[in-house]
Amino acid sequence: MLWLLLLLPLRTLGAFEKTLGVSPDLISKYVPSKSNTWTCLDGSKTISWDDVNDDSCDCADGSDEPGTGACPNQPFYCKNEGHIGSFIPSSRVRDGLCETSCCDGSDERPGVCGNVCQEVGQAYKKKVEEEMKIRKTGAKIRSTYIAYAHKEKKRLDGVIESSAAEIAIQEKEVSRLRDIAERAESLSAAALELKQQSPLYISLITHSNALKSLQREHKKHLEREKELSNILDALRTGYNPNYQDMAVLEAVRGWEEIAGLPHINDVGKDSVSDEEAGVQEDTSSAVVETNEELDDEMWSAEELDKDLDDLLNSDYVSLLLEHDEYVQSPPEGSVLFNLASYLPDSILPQYEEFRDALTTWLVTLGVIKGETPSSTDTSRSRQALTDAENNLNSLKKEKQTAENDLKEIFNIHGYGYEGEWKKLDGTCLRTDVGDYTYEVCLFGEAKQIPKKGGSTFSLGKFASWNPSTDVKPGDESYYQKQIYNRGTRCWNGPERNVVLLLSCGTENVLNSVVELEKCEYQFTGTTPALCRPLDGSEGKDGKKSYGGKDEL
Ligand code: MAN
């Protein structure tokens, strides 16, 4: 009877060993049949219950040996009571080594590894609690970042609204000023027409036209003279003196006199050279220049040849206006009667508009002569228009910038769905490592600054969040990595670049910098922006808002 009592705990122990290494979701399947048999989990074989966990692999799927490591590639489950259960591969079961992830020592034969789950569990719990504390504090700070983004949105909405209103006003102002400028300019055109009726101007134009015509005729004559001299040269050198044709001889002699050439029959005799004989290409050059005495203001032939074209290309209208201003230079003290000079700039455009309208009316009615705005008035109204247009453009630019900024705030690829990163835009984190101070200005640029002097290298500008294709934009891991690239090119190497790895922390700090490969740097740091709230109100896709508030 006593042996039966002794057997009971052994049987219980045996049953316990049969489920050694079995994961909790399969435990219900490790029960013997009434006839003490057991069917492999893949249903391929029925074996004796005694063959389960007997250190000999019987089932094709290895399911009969969950706790011995006898079958390859089986998961072994450590219960780790007092801590967290975990799986290890069967290859590490009963290998004589105590696995850290199997703190209960169940992977080894009894007595090999102690059960340290209580201590491990407590240390783990403490660590988790500390992390939770950090996350809780961080999440509070993060919520202020989100609030900042909303404030920023409001501000930008305001900027967009007010600049839109100002744009509408300014557009009207631009069209009003354009109207004034165009009217002033068209009045100036009428004034110019009037000025062009001046006898002096008409005479100047007539002189110019006459000179141009003279120049044209002169050129024609030069051409003709050249042709004639060629004919006469040919006659002179080609005629036959033996024919005694007096008319030809007379023509040759006459030409030789005009051109200053020796008589052709004397060429070759005595000392008359070919050159002197005028046997040359350009006989026209041989034409005798008459040395006239020129008056002081007369142009020489050379001046006529070189400078006449420039003179005839003069801008006569500009000359007319200059002349007009010259003869009309304002008398001293005229500012006294210039009403515009007493008016503040703000009402000047209205005054000018009124004055122009009145002037036009008076001219139309014949009350006053066509006195028109001066070129100064015209350029002033043009200037006022340009200033207004510039103002309009800067308003439009301001609105555009605000719209772009607004788009980025709640953008998962920009400052996050909740805008939690907006606050950190431009925040610079620094740390000293070796001979350098490393700096990263978030969403800006990363730098390597030598402590003992020398050039600062750009390590790249912000390019993107985690670009890995297996990371979904908006997920936590997406925001745990930032890429900065296109920094200063490395000597014989790539452009410097940085991978910034971030995790939740109560402060924005840079913790470490390592140069993993030449000119490829890895920064690590913490930020409250990554401390998502503990209550899990935020969906995995990051689309649920923090603290139950509905954003957007
Ligand atoms: C500088 C620094 C280093 C880098 C070398 C490469 O000294 O930027 O980090 O490795 O240049 O030449």
XYZ file of C-alpha atoms and ligand atoms in Angstrom:
564
model
C 0.000 0.000 0.000
C 2.839 2.345 0.908
C 4.499 1.840 -2.508
C 1.272 2.959 -4.124
C 1.372 6.197 -2.139
C 5.023 6.641 -3.157
C 4.093 6.107 -6.822
C 1.481 8.907 -6.856
C 3.866 11.892 -6.856
C 6.068 10.088 -9.416
C 3.095 9.704 -11.787
C 2.192 13.326 -11.216
C 5.824 14.289 -11.930
C 5.724 12.115 -15.068
C 2.597 13.907 -16.292
C 4.279 17.222 -15.663
C 7.326 16.213 -17.645
C 5.188 15.145 -20.604
C 4.051 18.741 -21.086
C 7.529 20.184 -20.527
C 8.311 22.733 -23.280
C 4.710 22.767 -24.586
C 3.381 26.244 -25.413
C 0.230 27.260 -23.458
C -2.003 27.219 -26.542
C -1.133 23.519 -27.238
C -1.199 22.218 -23.693
C -4.756 20.826 -24.094
C -3.502 18.573 -26.892
C -0.929 16.809 -24.696
C -3.346 14.348 -22.971
C -3.125 10.514 -23.270
C -6.027 8.462 -24.646
C -7.841 5.922 -22.487
C -5.601 3.274 -23.923
C -2.569 5.412 -22.975
C -1.723 6.374 -26.515
C -1.095 9.796 -28.121
C -1.408 10.990 -31.711
C 1.264 13.257 -33.200
C -0.050 16.793 -33.742
C 0.062 16.414 -37.544
C -2.103 13.248 -37.112
C 0.452 11.163 -38.966
C 1.104 8.604 -36.204
C -0.234 7.253 -32.910
C 2.381 6.385 -30.338
C 2.416 5.282 -26.736
C 1.928 8.156 -24.266
C 5.150 6.911 -22.668
C 7.015 7.875 -25.869
C 6.150 11.578 -25.445
C 9.151 13.562 -24.182
C 11.197 10.339 -23.885
C 14.198 11.937 -25.619
C 13.569 10.011 -28.831
C 11.963 11.577 -31.886
C 8.963 9.522 -33.108
C 6.632 11.983 -34.898
C 7.502 13.407 -38.349
C 6.561 16.900 -37.108
C 8.649 16.454 -33.945
C 5.630 17.162 -31.763
C 6.282 14.173 -29.459
C 9.424 15.827 -28.069
C 8.399 19.366 -26.998
C 10.697 19.399 -24.005
C 13.781 17.287 -24.716
C 15.347 18.762 -27.800
C 15.407 15.294 -29.383
C 13.544 16.521 -32.493
C 15.221 19.345 -34.491
C 13.663 22.758 -35.143
C 11.087 22.567 -32.383
C 10.137 25.546 -30.239
C 10.714 24.999 -26.495
C 8.518 26.993 -24.178
C 9.944 28.160 -20.853
C 7.137 29.012 -18.461
C 9.354 31.396 -16.495
C 6.809 31.717 -13.704
C 7.270 35.012 -11.876
C 8.499 36.537 -15.121
C 7.400 36.228 -18.757
C 7.240 32.933 -20.658
C 9.428 32.655 -23.745
C 10.431 30.309 -26.550
C 13.899 29.037 -27.366
C 14.875 26.715 -30.244
C 15.140 23.005 -29.421
C 18.837 23.086 -30.323
C 19.457 25.017 -27.100
C 17.555 22.553 -24.925
C 19.679 20.287 -22.697
C 22.908 21.726 -24.143
C 24.317 22.383 -20.668
C 24.031 26.170 -21.032
C 21.645 28.289 -18.979
C 19.633 30.511 -21.308
C 18.922 34.023 -20.066
C 15.529 33.907 -21.745
C 14.747 30.722 -19.820
C 15.147 32.000 -16.283
C 13.347 29.011 -14.738
C 16.149 26.685 -15.956
C 13.558 24.302 -17.467
C 15.591 23.936 -20.656
C 18.239 21.962 -18.799
C 18.131 18.758 -16.714
C 17.098 19.316 -13.104
C 19.874 20.797 -11.025
C 21.868 22.257 -13.926
C 20.344 25.765 -13.882
C 18.638 27.384 -10.939
C 15.306 29.194 -11.181
C 16.129 32.898 -11.126
C 12.756 34.089 -12.451
C 11.805 35.911 -9.253
C 14.879 38.157 -9.362
C 14.814 38.555 -13.143
C 11.073 39.282 -13.016
C 11.483 41.900 -10.324
C 14.354 43.655 -12.134
C 12.335 43.567 -15.320
C 9.296 44.954 -13.595
C 11.378 47.780 -12.155
C 12.814 48.575 -15.551
C 9.365 48.569 -17.174
C 8.016 50.788 -14.410
C 10.841 53.253 -14.958
C 10.183 53.227 -18.684
C 6.489 53.755 -18.061
C 7.292 56.664 -15.805
C 9.456 58.233 -18.518
C 6.781 57.566 -21.093
C 4.115 59.104 -18.904
C 6.171 62.268 -18.325
C 7.239 62.306 -21.973
C 3.654 61.923 -23.136
C 2.667 64.963 -21.073
C 5.376 67.005 -22.816
C 4.323 65.522 -26.137
C 0.791 66.725 -25.553
C 2.167 70.267 -25.177
C 3.861 69.810 -28.551
C 0.523 68.814 -30.038
C -1.101 71.839 -28.438
C 1.651 73.978 -29.965
C 0.898 72.535 -33.401
C -2.757 73.475 -32.996
C -1.804 76.979 -31.931
C 0.501 77.190 -34.894
C -2.324 76.012 -37.153
C -4.555 78.735 -35.750
C -1.846 81.325 -36.290
C -1.277 80.187 -39.857
C -5.035 80.127 -40.522
C -5.071 83.732 -39.306
C -2.123 84.678 -41.523
C -3.817 83.071 -44.529
C -7.103 84.789 -43.798
C -5.632 88.219 -43.186
C -3.239 88.043 -46.120
C -6.133 86.947 -48.366
C -8.069 90.028 -47.245
C -5.041 92.268 -47.725
C -4.424 90.718 -51.147
C -7.974 91.582 -52.202
C -7.478 95.200 -51.087
C -4.046 95.415 -52.611
C -5.256 93.971 -55.913
C -7.800 96.784 -56.120
C -5.092 99.273 -55.231
C -2.801 97.874 -57.941
C -5.503 98.137 -60.570
C -6.314 101.696 -59.442
C -2.641 102.692 -59.607
C -2.216 100.927 -62.950
C -5.086 102.978 -64.261
C -3.468 106.189 -63.019
C -0.054 105.246 -64.430
C -1.502 104.297 -67.793
C -3.515 107.489 -67.959
C -0.504 109.571 -66.980
C 1.527 107.788 -69.633
C -1.089 108.247 -72.324
C -1.333 111.919 -71.410
C 2.433 112.019 -71.759
C 2.074 110.499 -75.216
C -0.271 113.312 -76.179
C 2.163 115.812 -74.703
C 4.965 114.301 -76.722
C 2.982 114.626 -79.901
C 2.490 118.282 -79.094
C 6.195 118.789 -78.422
C 6.980 117.145 -81.752
C 5.135 119.945 -83.496
C 7.895 122.317 -82.386
C 9.506 124.047 -85.444
C 12.933 123.255 -83.969
C 12.161 119.542 -83.798
C 10.575 119.494 -87.266
C 13.609 121.285 -88.695
C 15.940 118.849 -86.907
C 14.125 115.902 -88.427
C 14.159 117.552 -91.870
C 17.917 118.111 -91.573
C 18.393 114.554 -90.517
C 16.344 113.245 -93.425
C 18.202 115.443 -95.870
C 21.531 114.260 -94.505
C 20.430 110.648 -94.786
C 19.367 111.167 -98.374
C 22.644 112.901 -99.156
C 24.544 110.025 -97.616
C 22.591 107.569 -99.750
C 23.305 109.493 -102.947
C 26.950 109.923 -102.008
C 27.338 106.188 -101.621
C 25.769 105.652 -105.042
C 28.265 108.069 -106.606
C 31.193 106.367 -104.954
C 30.115 103.064 -106.460
C 29.717 104.645 -109.866
C 33.121 106.303 -109.665
C 34.704 103.011 -108.811
C 33.183 101.336 -111.839
C 34.221 104.171 -114.131
C 37.787 104.135 -112.842
C 37.934 100.411 -113.558
C 36.782 101.041 -117.142
C 39.309 103.805 -117.608
C 42.107 101.737 -116.102
C 41.301 98.952 -118.529
C 41.282 101.428 -121.423
C 44.577 102.973 -120.307
C 46.422 99.690 -120.047
C 44.707 97.958 -122.949
C 44.467 100.504 -125.778
C 46.713 100.206 -128.855
C 48.653 103.508 -129.340
C 49.591 102.422 -132.881
C 46.004 103.146 -134.061
C 46.643 106.789 -133.300
C 43.029 107.171 -132.101
C 43.087 110.681 -130.675
C 39.790 110.325 -128.803
C 41.102 107.307 -126.926
C 44.425 108.991 -126.251
C 42.632 112.047 -124.915
C 40.496 109.964 -122.616
C 43.558 108.088 -121.335
C 45.531 111.289 -120.777
C 42.547 112.907 -119.024
C 42.109 109.947 -116.717
C 45.835 109.833 -115.939
C 45.673 113.460 -114.927
C 42.660 113.018 -112.651
C 44.077 109.846 -111.095
C 47.614 111.256 -110.820
C 49.103 108.482 -112.940
C 52.076 108.691 -115.325
C 51.325 108.308 -119.030
C 51.068 104.646 -119.800
C 53.495 104.871 -122.774
C 56.232 106.075 -120.418
C 55.836 103.125 -118.041
C 58.913 100.898 -118.090
C 61.003 103.720 -119.410
C 63.542 105.462 -117.201
C 62.606 105.113 -113.570
C 58.819 104.682 -113.662
C 57.995 101.539 -111.739
C 54.872 99.371 -112.161
C 53.630 100.693 -108.872
C 54.087 104.276 -109.980
C 52.452 103.368 -113.233
C 49.255 102.564 -111.309
C 49.252 98.948 -112.466
C 47.564 97.858 -109.282
C 44.336 96.427 -108.055
C 42.664 99.415 -106.516
C 43.090 102.238 -108.969
C 40.605 104.377 -107.109
C 43.161 104.907 -104.385
C 45.305 106.532 -106.966
C 42.761 109.289 -107.434
C 44.389 112.493 -106.349
C 43.061 113.852 -103.107
C 42.561 117.553 -103.304
C 43.857 119.091 -100.134
C 41.018 121.461 -99.315
C 41.196 123.803 -96.390
C 38.407 122.809 -93.952
C 36.555 125.158 -91.612
C 36.932 124.292 -87.927
C 33.465 122.767 -87.603
C 33.541 120.939 -90.925
C 33.872 117.183 -90.906
C 36.795 115.558 -92.643
C 36.158 112.775 -95.187
C 37.334 110.288 -92.577
C 34.904 111.643 -89.958
C 32.083 111.528 -92.460
C 32.925 107.940 -93.200
C 33.201 106.894 -89.577
C 30.831 109.061 -87.522
C 27.963 110.076 -89.751
C 26.038 106.863 -89.170
C 26.168 107.348 -85.384
C 24.947 110.900 -85.711
C 22.040 109.843 -87.895
C 21.111 107.149 -85.381
C 20.528 109.711 -82.596
C 17.355 109.359 -80.521
C 15.691 112.613 -81.525
C 12.728 112.115 -79.161
C 15.027 111.875 -76.129
C 16.867 114.918 -77.383
C 13.559 116.735 -77.671
C 12.573 115.832 -74.078
C 15.991 116.756 -72.752
C 15.786 120.041 -74.594
C 12.332 120.615 -73.143
C 13.481 119.982 -69.596
C 16.510 122.149 -70.224
C 14.549 125.147 -71.330
C 11.845 124.577 -68.714
C 14.053 124.103 -65.610
C 11.805 125.184 -62.727
C 12.271 128.619 -61.295
C 13.744 128.847 -57.792
C 11.206 128.373 -54.968
C 8.527 126.790 -57.149
C 7.981 124.151 -54.464
C 5.938 126.782 -52.673
C 3.208 126.349 -55.279
C 3.502 122.586 -55.557
C 0.536 121.282 -53.565
C 1.706 117.673 -53.761
C 4.801 118.442 -51.737
C 2.589 119.439 -48.772
C 0.477 116.303 -48.822
C 1.144 113.145 -46.799
C 2.112 110.093 -48.876
C -1.081 108.295 -47.851
C -3.369 110.677 -49.734
C -0.947 111.535 -52.538
C -2.334 108.903 -54.981
C -5.902 110.186 -54.479
C -4.727 113.753 -54.966
C -2.865 112.837 -58.135
C -5.831 110.943 -59.469
C -8.113 113.866 -58.795
C -5.667 116.352 -60.303
C -5.221 114.247 -63.450
C -8.952 113.803 -63.889
C -9.534 117.520 -63.441
C -6.760 118.435 -65.870
C -8.180 116.077 -68.502
C -11.604 117.658 -68.118
C -10.266 121.189 -68.344
C -8.249 120.302 -71.441
C -11.255 118.585 -73.017
C -13.434 121.602 -72.316
C -10.758 123.881 -73.724
C -10.477 125.807 -70.460
C -6.757 125.236 -70.318
C -4.185 124.344 -72.951
C -3.079 120.724 -73.158
C -0.786 121.008 -70.189
C 0.040 117.428 -69.352
C 1.828 115.677 -66.529
C 5.546 115.984 -66.640
C 7.788 112.956 -67.018
C 8.390 113.222 -63.256
C 4.660 112.748 -62.631
C 4.619 109.795 -64.998
C 7.524 108.087 -63.336
C 6.062 108.782 -59.896
C 2.773 107.114 -60.746
C 4.691 104.220 -62.376
C 6.805 103.961 -59.212
C 3.686 103.932 -57.010
C 2.318 101.108 -59.172
C 5.569 99.141 -58.944
C 5.628 99.568 -55.148
C 2.022 98.396 -54.884
C 2.751 95.403 -57.138
C 5.773 94.481 -55.014
C 3.642 94.735 -51.897
C 0.998 92.512 -53.506
C 3.619 89.942 -54.455
C 5.047 89.785 -50.966
C 1.527 89.346 -49.542
C 0.932 86.491 -51.974
C 4.261 84.942 -51.015
C 3.415 85.240 -47.315
C 0.085 83.500 -47.925
C 1.716 80.767 -49.990
C 4.345 80.106 -47.300
C 1.656 79.925 -44.611
C -0.364 77.487 -46.739
C 2.671 75.278 -47.321
C 3.567 75.329 -43.614
C 0.003 74.437 -42.733
C 0.067 71.444 -45.069
C 3.209 70.145 -43.361
C 1.981 70.451 -39.771
C -0.489 67.571 -39.710
C 1.140 65.553 -42.431
C 2.416 62.079 -41.498
C 5.429 62.610 -43.750
C 6.081 66.009 -42.200
C 5.467 66.896 -38.567
C 3.297 63.853 -37.818
C -0.438 63.246 -37.953
C -0.858 65.110 -34.681
C 1.746 67.738 -35.511
C 3.793 66.588 -32.512
C 7.097 67.295 -34.291
C 6.326 70.857 -35.357
C 7.520 72.268 -32.035
C 10.928 70.679 -32.624
C 11.445 72.179 -36.053
C 14.847 73.851 -35.840
C 15.632 72.567 -32.326
C 19.370 71.877 -32.250
C 20.836 68.997 -30.221
C 24.558 68.771 -29.529
C 27.050 66.371 -28.055
C 30.839 66.242 -27.786
C 32.575 63.110 -29.042
C 36.382 63.000 -29.446
C 37.715 66.052 -31.224
C 34.317 67.151 -32.448
C 31.058 68.650 -31.337
C 28.244 67.049 -33.269
C 25.068 68.987 -33.853
C 21.757 68.175 -35.409
C 19.102 70.816 -35.915
C 15.947 68.765 -36.330
C 14.462 69.014 -39.827
C 17.465 71.197 -40.670
C 21.114 70.262 -40.882
C 23.615 68.034 -39.047
C 27.160 69.274 -38.508
C 30.559 68.151 -37.319
C 32.339 71.047 -35.610
C 36.027 70.583 -34.725
C 36.741 71.631 -31.130
C 40.296 72.734 -31.839
C 39.560 74.868 -34.892
C 39.319 73.954 -38.545
C 36.426 73.643 -40.934
C 32.976 72.582 -39.892
C 31.610 69.820 -42.092
C 27.986 69.553 -43.033
C 26.851 66.023 -42.317
C 23.737 66.496 -44.398
C 20.322 68.086 -44.448
C 17.057 66.505 -43.356
C 15.839 64.230 -46.127
C 13.183 61.922 -44.685
C 11.832 59.840 -41.870
C 12.598 56.113 -41.831
C 12.738 55.297 -45.546
C 12.622 51.511 -45.073
C 9.927 49.924 -47.242
C 8.798 47.601 -44.458
C 7.975 50.539 -42.202
C 4.574 52.134 -42.620
C 4.580 55.942 -42.630
C 2.883 57.153 -39.476
C 3.859 54.102 -37.387
C 6.007 54.592 -34.303
C 9.052 53.029 -35.986
C 8.654 55.487 -38.860
C 9.410 58.356 -36.505
C 12.245 56.537 -34.752
C 14.618 57.228 -37.606
C 15.545 60.396 -39.452
C 17.851 60.611 -42.460
C 20.126 63.581 -43.112
C 22.068 63.413 -46.363
C 24.082 65.280 -49.006
C 26.615 66.640 -46.539
C 30.168 67.726 -47.393
C 31.771 65.157 -49.670
C 34.304 62.938 -47.951
C 37.848 62.929 -49.331
C 37.740 60.221 -52.000
C 34.480 59.015 -50.602
C 30.715 59.566 -50.368
C 28.855 62.662 -49.236
C 28.609 62.679 -45.451
C 25.261 61.520 -44.069
C 23.563 60.791 -40.758
C 21.032 58.290 -39.502
C 19.442 59.681 -36.350
C 17.852 57.018 -34.166
C 15.347 58.409 -31.693
C 13.477 56.931 -28.765
C 11.086 58.170 -26.119
C 12.692 60.313 -23.427
C 11.717 63.196 -21.208
C 14.232 65.484 -22.879
C 15.426 66.280 -26.361
C 19.030 65.103 -26.196
C 21.696 63.576 -28.333
C 23.198 60.594 -26.507
C 25.792 59.162 -28.842
C 27.523 59.584 -32.175
C 29.436 56.866 -33.999
C 30.998 56.892 -37.437
C 29.895 53.430 -38.547
C 31.578 53.665 -41.959
C 33.826 56.431 -43.229
C 31.674 59.589 -43.324
C 28.514 57.689 -42.378
C 27.394 58.689 -38.927
C 24.838 57.240 -36.565
C 23.390 59.553 -33.928
C 21.153 58.345 -31.122
C 18.936 60.536 -29.030
C 15.703 60.863 -27.125
C 12.679 63.087 -27.466
C 9.292 63.416 -25.768
C 7.733 63.568 -29.247
C 8.099 59.779 -29.353
C 6.429 59.120 -25.998
C 2.990 58.010 -27.072
C 0.416 57.999 -24.261
C 0.073 54.867 -22.106
C -3.687 54.587 -22.380
C -3.291 53.404 -25.959
C -5.906 55.837 -27.141
C -3.736 56.309 -30.171
C -4.386 53.778 -32.917
C -1.570 51.757 -34.377
C -1.825 53.762 -37.552
C -1.287 56.874 -35.488
C -4.651 58.189 -36.613
C -6.349 58.353 -33.228
C -5.737 61.408 -31.215
C -4.052 61.662 -27.872
C -6.201 62.028 -24.778
C -9.420 61.218 -26.607
C -9.468 64.617 -28.328
C -10.513 64.536 -31.906
C -7.988 66.287 -34.023
C -9.012 67.848 -37.286
C 37.193 64.345 -41.251
C 36.009 63.962 -40.399
C 35.970 62.463 -40.175
C 36.050 61.734 -41.488
C 37.220 62.200 -42.285
C 37.237 61.561 -43.661
O 38.368 64.162 -40.556
O 34.879 64.355 -41.053
O 34.801 62.123 -39.466
O 36.153 60.348 -41.288
O 37.199 63.610 -42.441
O 38.308 61.976 -44.421
